[in-house]
Amino acid sequence: MICIIAANRAAAGCCDFVDVFLNLRTAQPSAGGPGEAAQARLLLSRLRVLSYGQQDIAPNPGDTAGSTEGSERNDARAADITGSSPGASDQTRQPARSAVLAVPVADANRLLLGAQQGKLFLALRNPADTGLPDLALFPQAPGVIDPLRGLDAEQQVALQRPENHAFAGIDGDALAGRGAAPTRVNPQAAPRAPAVRHGAPRASGIEIIRGDSSAPRGSL
């Protein structure tokens, strides 16, 4: 399910961008029985709007049975072409329930899985705001298909290509953040505790020191 929360302010074009937020509810076991955990987070950022609502969407072929004049009155695009007033077209315009976005191939899996398992919200983005989340700050979830072992350096770099990320896939646990790989810590960079030095045990009894020499009592 996709909810448009831009209040019909978005329009198809190269200057309109939206952020895709995900609301996800997943079953989570608890002490009192099976429970439900909810989360909301930014799924995809700054996607360009290609079509929104009735814009750039072909009419239903079943509606062409009516007269041409009636179809022009019901079609918002035809109303704009015939030069009708904006107020009349706004009265017949229904709330948009669909949107077509320009999605990178590496992010298509997350968008598809999020639409199936949760609810997507589209928020209108200021075109002047070019900020994007830094994915390098967060652990990356493993793919559904594991890569081959023994890959050389060139093949390791090829794994980072967007099309290879999309081919590896993503599952529901990774979408919910439960399948993220832990961040690797370099053991050499970890601080070490200072070593505690223990002195050699001294001989029992009284020690007599004369000048620069010392000897236990009874050995003189």
PDB file of C-alpha atoms in Angstrom:
ATOM      1  CA  MET A   1       0.000   0.000   0.000  1.00  0.00           C
ATOM      2  CA  ILE A   2       1.267   3.447  -0.933  1.00  0.00           C
ATOM      3  CA  CYS A   3       0.047   6.591   0.797  1.00  0.00           C
ATOM      4  CA  ILE A   4       0.678   9.987  -0.767  1.00  0.00           C
ATOM      5  CA  ILE A   5       1.239  12.560   1.979  1.00  0.00           C
ATOM      6  CA  ALA A   6       2.302  15.360  -0.325  1.00  0.00           C
ATOM      7  CA  ALA A   7      -1.315  16.644  -0.378  1.00  0.00           C
ATOM      8  CA  ASN A   8      -1.441  16.472  -4.191  1.00  0.00           C
ATOM      9  CA  ARG A   9       1.322  19.052  -4.413  1.00  0.00           C
ATOM     10  CA  ALA A  10       3.648  16.837  -6.407  1.00  0.00           C
ATOM     11  CA  ALA A  11       3.554  16.757 -10.172  1.00  0.00           C
ATOM     12  CA  ALA A  12       5.320  14.694 -12.785  1.00  0.00           C
ATOM     13  CA  GLY A  13       8.510  16.326 -13.957  1.00  0.00           C
ATOM     14  CA  CYS A  14      12.226  16.606 -13.468  1.00  0.00           C
ATOM     15  CA  CYS A  15      11.929  19.088 -10.589  1.00  0.00           C
ATOM     16  CA  ASP A  16       9.746  17.059  -8.194  1.00  0.00           C
ATOM     17  CA  PHE A  17      11.320  14.665  -5.688  1.00  0.00           C
ATOM     18  CA  VAL A  18       9.907  12.561  -2.861  1.00  0.00           C
ATOM     19  CA  ASP A  19      11.265  10.612   0.095  1.00  0.00           C
ATOM     20  CA  VAL A  20       9.920   7.094   0.643  1.00  0.00           C
ATOM     21  CA  PHE A  21       9.261   6.169   4.277  1.00  0.00           C
ATOM     22  CA  LEU A  22       8.499   2.623   5.398  1.00  0.00           C
ATOM     23  CA  ASN A  23       6.107   1.654   8.192  1.00  0.00           C
ATOM     24  CA  LEU A  24       6.677  -2.010   8.989  1.00  0.00           C
ATOM     25  CA  ARG A  25       5.039  -4.321  11.511  1.00  0.00           C
ATOM     26  CA  THR A  26       6.681  -7.668  12.119  1.00  0.00           C
ATOM     27  CA  ALA A  27       5.934 -10.545  14.472  1.00  0.00           C
ATOM     28  CA  GLN A  28       8.347 -10.679  17.385  1.00  0.00           C
ATOM     29  CA  PRO A  29       8.268 -13.352  20.132  1.00  0.00           C
ATOM     30  CA  SER A  30       8.037 -12.144  23.722  1.00  0.00           C
ATOM     31  CA  ALA A  31       7.709 -13.642  27.207  1.00  0.00           C
ATOM     32  CA  GLY A  32       3.922 -13.229  27.198  1.00  0.00           C
ATOM     33  CA  GLY A  33       3.496 -14.827  23.779  1.00  0.00           C
ATOM     34  CA  PRO A  34       3.837 -13.728  20.179  1.00  0.00           C
ATOM     35  CA  GLY A  35       3.969  -9.953  19.880  1.00  0.00           C
ATOM     36  CA  GLU A  36       4.269  -7.371  17.152  1.00  0.00           C
ATOM     37  CA  ALA A  37       7.071  -4.875  16.664  1.00  0.00           C
ATOM     38  CA  ALA A  38       6.592  -1.724  14.621  1.00  0.00           C
ATOM     39  CA  GLN A  39       9.185   0.502  13.017  1.00  0.00           C
ATOM     40  CA  ALA A  40       9.249   3.514  10.735  1.00  0.00           C
ATOM     41  CA  ARG A  41      12.294   4.733   8.850  1.00  0.00           C
ATOM     42  CA  LEU A  42      13.497   6.342   5.658  1.00  0.00           C
ATOM     43  CA  LEU A  43      13.663   3.675   2.969  1.00  0.00           C
ATOM     44  CA  LEU A  44      14.675   5.631  -0.152  1.00  0.00           C
ATOM     45  CA  SER A  45      15.618   9.262  -0.438  1.00  0.00           C
ATOM     46  CA  ARG A  46      15.140  11.910  -3.106  1.00  0.00           C
ATOM     47  CA  LEU A  47      13.457   9.934  -5.878  1.00  0.00           C
ATOM     48  CA  ARG A  48      12.236  11.787  -8.954  1.00  0.00           C
ATOM     49  CA  VAL A  49       8.511  11.692  -9.734  1.00  0.00           C
ATOM     50  CA  LEU A  50       7.688  10.395 -13.220  1.00  0.00           C
ATOM     51  CA  SER A  51       3.904  10.211 -12.913  1.00  0.00           C
ATOM     52  CA  TYR A  52       1.522  11.037 -10.122  1.00  0.00           C
ATOM     53  CA  GLY A  53      -2.175  10.258  -9.929  1.00  0.00           C
ATOM     54  CA  GLN A  54      -3.858  10.901 -13.268  1.00  0.00           C
ATOM     55  CA  GLN A  55      -0.826  12.597 -14.756  1.00  0.00           C
ATOM     56  CA  ASP A  56       0.854  10.627 -17.544  1.00  0.00           C
ATOM     57  CA  ILE A  57      -1.348   7.594 -16.822  1.00  0.00           C
ATOM     58  CA  ALA A  58      -3.454   6.213 -19.694  1.00  0.00           C
ATOM     59  CA  PRO A  59      -7.232   6.071 -19.114  1.00  0.00           C
ATOM     60  CA  ASN A  60      -9.022   2.796 -18.548  1.00  0.00           C
ATOM     61  CA  PRO A  61      -9.981   1.236 -21.941  1.00  0.00           C
ATOM     62  CA  GLY A  62     -13.350   0.208 -20.472  1.00  0.00           C
ATOM     63  CA  ASP A  63     -14.303   3.847 -20.026  1.00  0.00           C
ATOM     64  CA  THR A  64     -14.088   4.598 -23.771  1.00  0.00           C
ATOM     65  CA  ALA A  65     -17.630   3.291 -24.373  1.00  0.00           C
ATOM     66  CA  GLY A  66     -19.073   6.717 -23.555  1.00  0.00           C
ATOM     67  CA  SER A  67     -19.127   9.651 -25.880  1.00  0.00           C
ATOM     68  CA  THR A  68     -15.988  11.601 -26.676  1.00  0.00           C
ATOM     69  CA  GLU A  69     -17.461  14.704 -25.106  1.00  0.00           C
ATOM     70  CA  GLY A  70     -18.188  12.899 -21.841  1.00  0.00           C
ATOM     71  CA  SER A  71     -14.722  11.356 -21.676  1.00  0.00           C
ATOM     72  CA  GLU A  72     -13.136  14.748 -22.153  1.00  0.00           C
ATOM     73  CA  ARG A  73     -15.090  16.113 -19.202  1.00  0.00           C
ATOM     74  CA  ASN A  74     -14.011  13.215 -16.963  1.00  0.00           C
ATOM     75  CA  ASP A  75     -10.373  13.124 -18.052  1.00  0.00           C
ATOM     76  CA  ALA A  76      -8.310  15.760 -16.257  1.00  0.00           C
ATOM     77  CA  ARG A  77      -5.734  15.751 -19.052  1.00  0.00           C
ATOM     78  CA  ALA A  78      -8.411  16.345 -21.681  1.00  0.00           C
ATOM     79  CA  ALA A  79      -9.868  19.112 -19.533  1.00  0.00           C
ATOM     80  CA  ASP A  80      -6.537  20.869 -19.529  1.00  0.00           C
ATOM     81  CA  ILE A  81      -6.195  20.449 -23.306  1.00  0.00           C
ATOM     82  CA  THR A  82      -9.693  21.822 -24.023  1.00  0.00           C
ATOM     83  CA  GLY A  83      -8.928  24.846 -21.898  1.00  0.00           C
ATOM     84  CA  SER A  84     -11.427  24.343 -19.088  1.00  0.00           C
ATOM     85  CA  SER A  85     -11.011  26.295 -15.878  1.00  0.00           C
ATOM     86  CA  PRO A  86      -8.675  24.902 -13.195  1.00  0.00           C
ATOM     87  CA  GLY A  87     -11.497  24.963 -10.670  1.00  0.00           C
ATOM     88  CA  ALA A  88     -13.605  22.544 -12.692  1.00  0.00           C
ATOM     89  CA  SER A  89     -10.770  20.072 -13.098  1.00  0.00           C
ATOM     90  CA  ASP A  90      -9.960  20.226  -9.380  1.00  0.00           C
ATOM     91  CA  GLN A  91     -13.551  19.321  -8.504  1.00  0.00           C
ATOM     92  CA  THR A  92     -13.499  16.131 -10.587  1.00  0.00           C
ATOM     93  CA  ARG A  93      -9.940  15.170  -9.676  1.00  0.00           C
ATOM     94  CA  GLN A  94      -9.748  12.214  -7.309  1.00  0.00           C
ATOM     95  CA  PRO A  95      -7.033  11.793  -4.654  1.00  0.00           C
ATOM     96  CA  ALA A  96      -3.980  10.139  -6.150  1.00  0.00           C
ATOM     97  CA  ARG A  97      -3.397   6.543  -5.117  1.00  0.00           C
ATOM     98  CA  SER A  98      -0.392   5.735  -7.263  1.00  0.00           C
ATOM     99  CA  ALA A  99       2.921   7.228  -8.243  1.00  0.00           C
ATOM    100  CA  VAL A 100       5.690   6.186 -10.603  1.00  0.00           C
ATOM    101  CA  LEU A 101       9.181   7.008  -9.372  1.00  0.00           C
ATOM    102  CA  ALA A 102      12.632   6.782 -10.914  1.00  0.00           C
ATOM    103  CA  VAL A 103      14.225   4.110  -8.708  1.00  0.00           C
ATOM    104  CA  PRO A 104      17.864   3.000  -9.048  1.00  0.00           C
ATOM    105  CA  VAL A 105      18.240  -0.686  -9.834  1.00  0.00           C
ATOM    106  CA  ALA A 106      20.070  -1.338  -6.549  1.00  0.00           C
ATOM    107  CA  ASP A 107      17.094   0.002  -4.527  1.00  0.00           C
ATOM    108  CA  ALA A 108      14.263  -1.677  -6.439  1.00  0.00           C
ATOM    109  CA  ASN A 109      14.318  -4.783  -4.215  1.00  0.00           C
ATOM    110  CA  ARG A 110      13.837  -2.767  -1.031  1.00  0.00           C
ATOM    111  CA  LEU A 111      10.982  -0.782  -2.540  1.00  0.00           C
ATOM    112  CA  LEU A 112       9.201  -3.911  -3.796  1.00  0.00           C
ATOM    113  CA  LEU A 113       9.606  -5.810  -0.526  1.00  0.00           C
ATOM    114  CA  GLY A 114       8.581  -2.785   1.521  1.00  0.00           C
ATOM    115  CA  ALA A 115       5.374  -2.398  -0.504  1.00  0.00           C
ATOM    116  CA  GLN A 116       4.522  -6.083   0.062  1.00  0.00           C
ATOM    117  CA  GLN A 117       5.335  -6.357   3.774  1.00  0.00           C
ATOM    118  CA  GLY A 118       4.594  -2.851   5.034  1.00  0.00           C
ATOM    119  CA  LYS A 119       3.160   0.516   4.103  1.00  0.00           C
ATOM    120  CA  LEU A 120       4.975   3.149   2.062  1.00  0.00           C
ATOM    121  CA  PHE A 121       4.567   6.888   2.546  1.00  0.00           C
ATOM    122  CA  LEU A 122       5.749   9.431  -0.006  1.00  0.00           C
ATOM    123  CA  ALA A 123       6.799  12.818   1.350  1.00  0.00           C
ATOM    124  CA  LEU A 124       7.421  15.741  -0.974  1.00  0.00           C
ATOM    125  CA  ARG A 125      11.068  16.799  -0.984  1.00  0.00           C
ATOM    126  CA  ASN A 126      12.429  20.288  -1.469  1.00  0.00           C
ATOM    127  CA  PRO A 127      14.273  20.192  -4.826  1.00  0.00           C
ATOM    128  CA  ALA A 128      17.007  22.389  -3.353  1.00  0.00           C
ATOM    129  CA  ASP A 129      17.647  19.835  -0.583  1.00  0.00           C
ATOM    130  CA  THR A 130      20.241  17.409  -1.945  1.00  0.00           C
ATOM    131  CA  GLY A 131      21.068  15.644   1.327  1.00  0.00           C
ATOM    132  CA  LEU A 132      21.271  11.848   1.227  1.00  0.00           C
ATOM    133  CA  PRO A 133      21.883   9.273   3.994  1.00  0.00           C
ATOM    134  CA  ASP A 134      25.459   8.027   4.297  1.00  0.00           C
ATOM    135  CA  LEU A 135      25.188   4.252   3.925  1.00  0.00           C
ATOM    136  CA  ALA A 136      28.836   3.811   4.922  1.00  0.00           C
ATOM    137  CA  LEU A 137      27.887   4.648   8.536  1.00  0.00           C
ATOM    138  CA  PHE A 138      25.602   1.628   8.898  1.00  0.00           C
ATOM    139  CA  PRO A 139      26.173  -2.136   8.563  1.00  0.00           C
ATOM    140  CA  GLN A 140      25.075  -3.545   5.233  1.00  0.00           C
ATOM    141  CA  ALA A 141      22.643  -6.445   5.132  1.00  0.00           C
ATOM    142  CA  PRO A 142      23.824  -9.601   3.349  1.00  0.00           C
ATOM    143  CA  GLY A 143      22.115 -10.653   0.134  1.00  0.00           C
ATOM    144  CA  VAL A 144      19.918 -13.678  -0.372  1.00  0.00           C
ATOM    145  CA  ILE A 145      22.485 -15.184  -2.762  1.00  0.00           C
ATOM    146  CA  ASP A 146      25.986 -15.440  -1.308  1.00  0.00           C
ATOM    147  CA  PRO A 147      28.905 -14.622  -3.615  1.00  0.00           C
ATOM    148  CA  LEU A 148      31.444 -17.243  -4.592  1.00  0.00           C
ATOM    149  CA  ARG A 149      34.507 -17.797  -2.458  1.00  0.00           C
ATOM    150  CA  GLY A 150      38.013 -17.142  -3.632  1.00  0.00           C
ATOM    151  CA  LEU A 151      37.193 -14.062  -5.724  1.00  0.00           C
ATOM    152  CA  ASP A 152      40.114 -11.885  -6.752  1.00  0.00           C
ATOM    153  CA  ALA A 153      40.346  -8.148  -6.120  1.00  0.00           C
ATOM    154  CA  GLU A 154      38.711  -7.205  -9.408  1.00  0.00           C
ATOM    155  CA  GLN A 155      35.774  -9.509  -8.785  1.00  0.00           C
ATOM    156  CA  GLN A 156      35.374  -8.134  -5.262  1.00  0.00           C
ATOM    157  CA  VAL A 157      35.028  -4.654  -6.737  1.00  0.00           C
ATOM    158  CA  ALA A 158      32.496  -5.967  -9.259  1.00  0.00           C
ATOM    159  CA  LEU A 159      30.303  -7.175  -6.383  1.00  0.00           C
ATOM    160  CA  GLN A 160      29.701  -3.545  -5.413  1.00  0.00           C
ATOM    161  CA  ARG A 161      27.994  -2.711  -8.708  1.00  0.00           C
ATOM    162  CA  PRO A 162      24.289  -1.809  -8.402  1.00  0.00           C
ATOM    163  CA  GLU A 163      23.137  -4.581 -10.732  1.00  0.00           C
ATOM    164  CA  ASN A 164      25.008  -7.192  -8.686  1.00  0.00           C
ATOM    165  CA  HIS A 165      23.470  -5.842  -5.474  1.00  0.00           C
ATOM    166  CA  ALA A 166      20.038  -6.182  -7.030  1.00  0.00           C
ATOM    167  CA  PHE A 167      20.794  -9.721  -8.227  1.00  0.00           C
ATOM    168  CA  ALA A 168      21.900 -10.775  -4.714  1.00  0.00           C
ATOM    169  CA  GLY A 169      18.466  -9.770  -3.398  1.00  0.00           C
ATOM    170  CA  ILE A 170      17.152  -8.935   0.065  1.00  0.00           C
ATOM    171  CA  ASP A 171      14.854 -10.775   2.483  1.00  0.00           C
ATOM    172  CA  GLY A 172      12.372  -9.653   5.110  1.00  0.00           C
ATOM    173  CA  ASP A 173      14.835  -9.869   7.999  1.00  0.00           C
ATOM    174  CA  ALA A 174      17.300  -7.643   6.187  1.00  0.00           C
ATOM    175  CA  LEU A 175      14.552  -5.143   5.401  1.00  0.00           C
ATOM    176  CA  ALA A 176      13.603  -5.012   9.090  1.00  0.00           C
ATOM    177  CA  GLY A 177      17.236  -4.534  10.104  1.00  0.00           C
ATOM    178  CA  ARG A 178      17.636  -7.950  11.713  1.00  0.00           C
ATOM    179  CA  GLY A 179      19.900  -9.431   9.044  1.00  0.00           C
ATOM    180  CA  ALA A 180      22.535  -6.691   9.025  1.00  0.00           C
ATOM    181  CA  ALA A 181      26.088  -7.929   9.155  1.00  0.00           C
ATOM    182  CA  PRO A 182      27.976  -6.737  12.246  1.00  0.00           C
ATOM    183  CA  THR A 183      30.615  -4.125  11.769  1.00  0.00           C
ATOM    184  CA  ARG A 184      34.083  -5.645  11.625  1.00  0.00           C
ATOM    185  CA  VAL A 185      36.553  -4.319  14.144  1.00  0.00           C
ATOM    186  CA  ASN A 186      40.265  -4.462  13.464  1.00  0.00           C
ATOM    187  CA  PRO A 187      41.820  -6.312  16.412  1.00  0.00           C
ATOM    188  CA  GLN A 188      45.070  -4.400  15.997  1.00  0.00           C
ATOM    189  CA  ALA A 189      43.253  -1.115  16.444  1.00  0.00           C
ATOM    190  CA  ALA A 190      41.557  -2.218  19.679  1.00  0.00           C
ATOM    191  CA  PRO A 191      43.164  -0.743  22.821  1.00  0.00           C
ATOM    192  CA  ARG A 192      45.087  -3.195  24.927  1.00  0.00           C
ATOM    193  CA  ALA A 193      45.117  -3.251  28.697  1.00  0.00           C
ATOM    194  CA  PRO A 194      48.502  -2.443  30.242  1.00  0.00           C
ATOM    195  CA  ALA A 195      50.389  -5.516  31.362  1.00  0.00           C
ATOM    196  CA  VAL A 196      50.796  -5.940  35.106  1.00  0.00           C
ATOM    197  CA  ARG A 197      54.319  -6.863  36.153  1.00  0.00           C
ATOM    198  CA  HIS A 198      54.724  -9.055  39.177  1.00  0.00           C
ATOM    199  CA  GLY A 199      58.023  -8.937  41.058  1.00  0.00           C
ATOM    200  CA  ALA A 200      59.919 -12.078  41.996  1.00  0.00           C
ATOM    201  CA  PRO A 201      59.061 -13.403  45.486  1.00  0.00           C
ATOM    202  CA  ARG A 202      61.582 -12.453  48.148  1.00  0.00           C
ATOM    203  CA  ALA A 203      63.190 -14.949  50.475  1.00  0.00           C
ATOM    204  CA  SER A 204      61.659 -15.249  53.918  1.00  0.00           C
ATOM    205  CA  GLY A 205      63.525 -13.847  56.913  1.00  0.00           C
ATOM    206  CA  ILE A 206      65.496 -10.649  57.500  1.00  0.00           C
ATOM    207  CA  GLU A 207      67.637  -9.296  54.699  1.00  0.00           C
ATOM    208  CA  ILE A 208      70.871  -7.523  55.661  1.00  0.00           C
ATOM    209  CA  ILE A 209      72.188  -4.952  53.182  1.00  0.00           C
ATOM    210  CA  ARG A 210      75.876  -3.908  53.398  1.00  0.00           C
ATOM    211  CA  GLY A 211      77.163  -1.375  50.919  1.00  0.00           C
ATOM    212  CA  ASP A 212      76.202  -2.377  47.396  1.00  0.00           C
ATOM    213  CA  SER A 213      75.658  -6.050  48.167  1.00  0.00           C
ATOM    214  CA  SER A 214      72.839  -7.851  49.858  1.00  0.00           C
ATOM    215  CA  ALA A 215      72.399 -11.386  51.119  1.00  0.00           C
ATOM    216  CA  PRO A 216      69.702 -13.180  53.102  1.00  0.00           C
ATOM    217  CA  ARG A 217      70.372 -13.763  56.761  1.00  0.00           C
ATOM    218  CA  GLY A 218      72.085 -17.010  57.491  1.00  0.00           C
ATOM    219  CA  SER A 219      74.072 -17.030  54.262  1.00  0.00           C
ATOM    220  CA  LEU A 220      76.849 -14.839  55.683  1.00  0.00           C
TER     221      LEU A 220
END
